[in-house]
């Protein structure tokens, strides 16, 4: 199986994923190929192929380049990499920004695995002042996902209480 992952490349969760892939990827024989696309700047070192759309997080041009990639370039890069690197699955680590994830989903043909972190669900979905567009994009991403996973059992239970129609995903 060939897996493309789109995720954070800084912070504690990212460090855990990078540690897993750097030190234990060979233990997963079913994964024949892995490509990691950083959805943030990247300071972490990797022994696996990564694409840094946003470059290094301490670069001087970070803010204007990040804005360009998010607003215009993301669709181009995702289409380009989906054609150049066809994979079986694209794994979205978190639904922090459903609009971002929607841009990815709309520009790829790979099956989507969505991982819901407690932080993106509790802090964003239940926020009273969350926009209708955010909520619509959140649901759209969940609808388009072939599989939805959660990082905690409590997150899964609360997610399914809010969205019982996704129980089979």
PDB file of C-alpha atoms in Angstrom:
ATOM      1  CA  UNK A   1       0.000   0.000   0.000  1.00  0.00           C
ATOM      2  CA  UNK A   2       1.201   3.488  -0.862  1.00  0.00           C
ATOM      3  CA  UNK A   3       0.248   6.162   1.672  1.00  0.00           C
ATOM      4  CA  UNK A   4       0.465   9.925   1.355  1.00  0.00           C
ATOM      5  CA  UNK A   5       0.119  11.791   4.644  1.00  0.00           C
ATOM      6  CA  UNK A   6      -0.733  15.468   5.054  1.00  0.00           C
ATOM      7  CA  UNK A   7       0.046  16.654   8.546  1.00  0.00           C
ATOM      8  CA  UNK A   8       1.717  18.986  10.986  1.00  0.00           C
ATOM      9  CA  UNK A   9       5.499  19.068  10.852  1.00  0.00           C
ATOM     10  CA  UNK A  10       6.118  20.858  14.127  1.00  0.00           C
ATOM     11  CA  UNK A  11       5.075  20.207  17.689  1.00  0.00           C
ATOM     12  CA  UNK A  12       4.515  17.201  19.919  1.00  0.00           C
ATOM     13  CA  UNK A  13       2.151  15.152  17.760  1.00  0.00           C
ATOM     14  CA  UNK A  14       4.341  15.709  14.697  1.00  0.00           C
ATOM     15  CA  UNK A  15       7.424  14.632  16.632  1.00  0.00           C
ATOM     16  CA  UNK A  16       5.663  11.392  17.598  1.00  0.00           C
ATOM     17  CA  UNK A  17       4.697  10.650  13.982  1.00  0.00           C
ATOM     18  CA  UNK A  18       8.183  11.503  12.717  1.00  0.00           C
ATOM     19  CA  UNK A  19       9.710   9.260  15.393  1.00  0.00           C
ATOM     20  CA  UNK A  20       7.422   6.411  14.336  1.00  0.00           C
ATOM     21  CA  UNK A  21       8.254   6.795  10.652  1.00  0.00           C
ATOM     22  CA  UNK A  22      11.974   7.451  11.196  1.00  0.00           C
ATOM     23  CA  UNK A  23      12.514   4.484  13.501  1.00  0.00           C
ATOM     24  CA  UNK A  24       9.764   1.927  12.903  1.00  0.00           C
ATOM     25  CA  UNK A  25       8.489   2.254   9.332  1.00  0.00           C
ATOM     26  CA  UNK A  26      10.398  -0.863   8.276  1.00  0.00           C
ATOM     27  CA  UNK A  27       8.263  -2.818  10.760  1.00  0.00           C
ATOM     28  CA  UNK A  28       5.162  -2.186   8.642  1.00  0.00           C
ATOM     29  CA  UNK A  29       5.725  -4.377   5.599  1.00  0.00           C
ATOM     30  CA  UNK A  30       2.275  -3.537   4.156  1.00  0.00           C
ATOM     31  CA  UNK A  31       3.448   0.055   3.606  1.00  0.00           C
ATOM     32  CA  UNK A  32       5.437  -0.134   0.402  1.00  0.00           C
ATOM     33  CA  UNK A  33       5.746   3.629  -0.016  1.00  0.00           C
ATOM     34  CA  UNK A  34       5.192   6.662   2.202  1.00  0.00           C
ATOM     35  CA  UNK A  35       5.197  10.342   1.296  1.00  0.00           C
ATOM     36  CA  UNK A  36       4.637  13.023   3.925  1.00  0.00           C
ATOM     37  CA  UNK A  37       3.352  16.457   2.894  1.00  0.00           C
ATOM     38  CA  UNK A  38       3.928  19.105   5.534  1.00  0.00           C
ATOM     39  CA  UNK A  39       0.927  21.341   6.081  1.00  0.00           C
ATOM     40  CA  UNK A  40       3.092  23.672   8.172  1.00  0.00           C
ATOM     41  CA  UNK A  41       6.729  24.715   8.145  1.00  0.00           C
ATOM     42  CA  UNK A  42       9.076  21.869   8.973  1.00  0.00           C
ATOM     43  CA  UNK A  43      12.030  21.772  11.356  1.00  0.00           C
ATOM     44  CA  UNK A  44      11.941  18.025  11.996  1.00  0.00           C
ATOM     45  CA  UNK A  45      14.417  15.672  10.379  1.00  0.00           C
ATOM     46  CA  UNK A  46      13.116  12.705   8.437  1.00  0.00           C
ATOM     47  CA  UNK A  47      14.419   9.439   7.020  1.00  0.00           C
ATOM     48  CA  UNK A  48      11.380   9.258   4.727  1.00  0.00           C
ATOM     49  CA  UNK A  49      10.444  11.473   1.777  1.00  0.00           C
ATOM     50  CA  UNK A  50       8.683  14.714   2.666  1.00  0.00           C
ATOM     51  CA  UNK A  51       7.399  17.648   0.674  1.00  0.00           C
ATOM     52  CA  UNK A  52       7.664  21.009   2.377  1.00  0.00           C
ATOM     53  CA  UNK A  53       5.058  23.202   0.686  1.00  0.00           C
ATOM     54  CA  UNK A  54       5.717  25.976   3.175  1.00  0.00           C
ATOM     55  CA  UNK A  55       9.498  25.640   3.378  1.00  0.00           C
ATOM     56  CA  UNK A  56      11.312  26.017   6.682  1.00  0.00           C
ATOM     57  CA  UNK A  57       9.316  27.634   9.443  1.00  0.00           C
ATOM     58  CA  UNK A  58      12.010  30.200  10.260  1.00  0.00           C
ATOM     59  CA  UNK A  59      12.382  31.496   6.692  1.00  0.00           C
ATOM     60  CA  UNK A  60      12.057  35.249   6.122  1.00  0.00           C
ATOM     61  CA  UNK A  61       9.516  34.775   3.329  1.00  0.00           C
ATOM     62  CA  UNK A  62       7.302  32.499   5.461  1.00  0.00           C
ATOM     63  CA  UNK A  63       4.259  34.737   5.838  1.00  0.00           C
ATOM     64  CA  UNK A  64       3.745  35.820   2.185  1.00  0.00           C
ATOM     65  CA  UNK A  65       4.651  32.357   0.839  1.00  0.00           C
ATOM     66  CA  UNK A  66       2.302  30.627   3.303  1.00  0.00           C
ATOM     67  CA  UNK A  67      -0.501  32.951   2.305  1.00  0.00           C
ATOM     68  CA  UNK A  68       0.153  32.259  -1.385  1.00  0.00           C
ATOM     69  CA  UNK A  69       0.236  28.468  -0.892  1.00  0.00           C
ATOM     70  CA  UNK A  70      -2.939  28.454   1.195  1.00  0.00           C
ATOM     71  CA  UNK A  71      -4.946  30.756  -1.084  1.00  0.00           C
ATOM     72  CA  UNK A  72      -3.742  29.736  -4.549  1.00  0.00           C
ATOM     73  CA  UNK A  73      -0.959  27.199  -4.629  1.00  0.00           C
ATOM     74  CA  UNK A  74      -2.381  24.350  -2.576  1.00  0.00           C
ATOM     75  CA  UNK A  75      -4.726  23.129  -5.307  1.00  0.00           C
ATOM     76  CA  UNK A  76      -1.882  23.269  -7.859  1.00  0.00           C
ATOM     77  CA  UNK A  77       0.553  21.384  -5.636  1.00  0.00           C
ATOM     78  CA  UNK A  78      -1.976  18.732  -4.645  1.00  0.00           C
ATOM     79  CA  UNK A  79      -2.985  18.108  -8.279  1.00  0.00           C
ATOM     80  CA  UNK A  80       0.665  17.993  -9.331  1.00  0.00           C
ATOM     81  CA  UNK A  81       1.684  15.572  -6.582  1.00  0.00           C
ATOM     82  CA  UNK A  82      -1.395  13.399  -7.087  1.00  0.00           C
ATOM     83  CA  UNK A  83      -0.445  12.918 -10.732  1.00  0.00           C
ATOM     84  CA  UNK A  84       3.315  12.657 -10.137  1.00  0.00           C
ATOM     85  CA  UNK A  85       2.984  10.445  -7.049  1.00  0.00           C
ATOM     86  CA  UNK A  86      -0.205   8.362  -7.341  1.00  0.00           C
ATOM     87  CA  UNK A  87      -0.917   6.734  -3.987  1.00  0.00           C
ATOM     88  CA  UNK A  88      -3.655   4.472  -2.648  1.00  0.00           C
ATOM     89  CA  UNK A  89      -4.566   6.591   0.358  1.00  0.00           C
ATOM     90  CA  UNK A  90      -4.196  10.169   1.459  1.00  0.00           C
ATOM     91  CA  UNK A  91      -4.248  10.387   5.246  1.00  0.00           C
ATOM     92  CA  UNK A  92      -5.306  13.764   6.633  1.00  0.00           C
ATOM     93  CA  UNK A  93      -3.926  14.154  10.132  1.00  0.00           C
ATOM     94  CA  UNK A  94      -6.599  16.246  11.751  1.00  0.00           C
ATOM     95  CA  UNK A  95      -9.445  18.434  10.592  1.00  0.00           C
ATOM     96  CA  UNK A  96      -8.022  21.611  12.140  1.00  0.00           C
ATOM     97  CA  UNK A  97      -8.779  23.517   8.978  1.00  0.00           C
ATOM     98  CA  UNK A  98     -11.622  21.887   7.065  1.00  0.00           C
ATOM     99  CA  UNK A  99     -11.285  24.458   4.272  1.00  0.00           C
ATOM    100  CA  UNK A 100      -7.652  23.372   3.792  1.00  0.00           C
ATOM    101  CA  UNK A 101      -8.645  19.697   3.840  1.00  0.00           C
ATOM    102  CA  UNK A 102     -11.443  20.385   1.385  1.00  0.00           C
ATOM    103  CA  UNK A 103      -8.952  21.894  -1.072  1.00  0.00           C
ATOM    104  CA  UNK A 104      -6.901  18.715  -0.809  1.00  0.00           C
ATOM    105  CA  UNK A 105      -9.887  16.381  -1.219  1.00  0.00           C
ATOM    106  CA  UNK A 106     -11.240  18.301  -4.207  1.00  0.00           C
ATOM    107  CA  UNK A 107      -7.900  17.956  -5.999  1.00  0.00           C
ATOM    108  CA  UNK A 108      -7.051  14.297  -5.462  1.00  0.00           C
ATOM    109  CA  UNK A 109      -8.475  10.958  -6.483  1.00  0.00           C
ATOM    110  CA  UNK A 110      -6.946   9.002  -3.598  1.00  0.00           C
ATOM    111  CA  UNK A 111      -9.120   7.461  -0.906  1.00  0.00           C
ATOM    112  CA  UNK A 112      -9.218   9.742   2.113  1.00  0.00           C
ATOM    113  CA  UNK A 113      -8.540   8.678   5.684  1.00  0.00           C
ATOM    114  CA  UNK A 114      -9.399  11.462   8.130  1.00  0.00           C
ATOM    115  CA  UNK A 115      -7.984  11.413  11.623  1.00  0.00           C
ATOM    116  CA  UNK A 116      -9.978  13.519  14.103  1.00  0.00           C
ATOM    117  CA  UNK A 117      -7.904  14.854  16.973  1.00  0.00           C
ATOM    118  CA  UNK A 118      -9.743  15.877  20.115  1.00  0.00           C
ATOM    119  CA  UNK A 119      -8.327  19.389  19.862  1.00  0.00           C
ATOM    120  CA  UNK A 120      -9.672  20.063  16.363  1.00  0.00           C
ATOM    121  CA  UNK A 121     -13.054  18.612  17.237  1.00  0.00           C
ATOM    122  CA  UNK A 122     -13.681  20.089  20.686  1.00  0.00           C
ATOM    123  CA  UNK A 123     -12.060  23.483  20.188  1.00  0.00           C
ATOM    124  CA  UNK A 124     -13.381  24.107  16.707  1.00  0.00           C
ATOM    125  CA  UNK A 125     -16.664  22.296  16.168  1.00  0.00           C
ATOM    126  CA  UNK A 126     -18.188  23.288  19.505  1.00  0.00           C
ATOM    127  CA  UNK A 127     -17.045  26.909  19.368  1.00  0.00           C
ATOM    128  CA  UNK A 128     -20.203  28.993  19.431  1.00  0.00           C
ATOM    129  CA  UNK A 129     -18.938  31.664  17.054  1.00  0.00           C
ATOM    130  CA  UNK A 130     -17.795  29.198  14.378  1.00  0.00           C
ATOM    131  CA  UNK A 131     -18.836  30.241  10.881  1.00  0.00           C
ATOM    132  CA  UNK A 132     -21.356  28.351   8.784  1.00  0.00           C
ATOM    133  CA  UNK A 133     -18.671  27.860   6.109  1.00  0.00           C
ATOM    134  CA  UNK A 134     -16.381  26.173   8.650  1.00  0.00           C
ATOM    135  CA  UNK A 135     -19.185  23.854   9.757  1.00  0.00           C
ATOM    136  CA  UNK A 136     -20.164  23.084   6.150  1.00  0.00           C
ATOM    137  CA  UNK A 137     -16.531  22.333   5.231  1.00  0.00           C
ATOM    138  CA  UNK A 138     -16.110  20.165   8.341  1.00  0.00           C
ATOM    139  CA  UNK A 139     -19.115  18.057   7.339  1.00  0.00           C
ATOM    140  CA  UNK A 140     -18.015  17.978   3.680  1.00  0.00           C
ATOM    141  CA  UNK A 141     -14.590  16.595   4.646  1.00  0.00           C
ATOM    142  CA  UNK A 142     -16.205  13.969   6.881  1.00  0.00           C
ATOM    143  CA  UNK A 143     -18.638  13.030   4.090  1.00  0.00           C
ATOM    144  CA  UNK A 144     -15.824  12.600   1.557  1.00  0.00           C
ATOM    145  CA  UNK A 145     -13.602  10.526   3.856  1.00  0.00           C
ATOM    146  CA  UNK A 146     -13.607   6.778   3.256  1.00  0.00           C
ATOM    147  CA  UNK A 147     -12.470   6.166   6.827  1.00  0.00           C
ATOM    148  CA  UNK A 148     -12.605   8.379   9.920  1.00  0.00           C
ATOM    149  CA  UNK A 149     -10.387   7.638  12.902  1.00  0.00           C
ATOM    150  CA  UNK A 150     -10.102   9.405  16.243  1.00  0.00           C
ATOM    151  CA  UNK A 151      -7.096   9.749  18.504  1.00  0.00           C
ATOM    152  CA  UNK A 152      -9.043   8.928  21.693  1.00  0.00           C
ATOM    153  CA  UNK A 153     -12.022   6.728  22.480  1.00  0.00           C
ATOM    154  CA  UNK A 154     -13.723   9.677  24.190  1.00  0.00           C
ATOM    155  CA  UNK A 155     -13.256  11.761  21.021  1.00  0.00           C
ATOM    156  CA  UNK A 156     -14.782   8.951  18.967  1.00  0.00           C
ATOM    157  CA  UNK A 157     -17.762   8.643  21.317  1.00  0.00           C
ATOM    158  CA  UNK A 158     -18.390  12.402  21.338  1.00  0.00           C
ATOM    159  CA  UNK A 159     -17.899  12.627  17.568  1.00  0.00           C
ATOM    160  CA  UNK A 160     -20.399   9.822  16.956  1.00  0.00           C
ATOM    161  CA  UNK A 161     -22.857  11.378  19.403  1.00  0.00           C
ATOM    162  CA  UNK A 162     -22.711  14.546  17.271  1.00  0.00           C
ATOM    163  CA  UNK A 163     -22.537  12.689  13.918  1.00  0.00           C
ATOM    164  CA  UNK A 164     -24.141   9.236  14.248  1.00  0.00           C
ATOM    165  CA  UNK A 165     -24.324   8.849  10.450  1.00  0.00           C
ATOM    166  CA  UNK A 166     -20.543   8.314  10.334  1.00  0.00           C
ATOM    167  CA  UNK A 167     -20.600   5.216  12.541  1.00  0.00           C
ATOM    168  CA  UNK A 168     -19.670   2.943   9.612  1.00  0.00           C
ATOM    169  CA  UNK A 169     -16.683   5.029   8.613  1.00  0.00           C
TER     170      UNK A 169
END
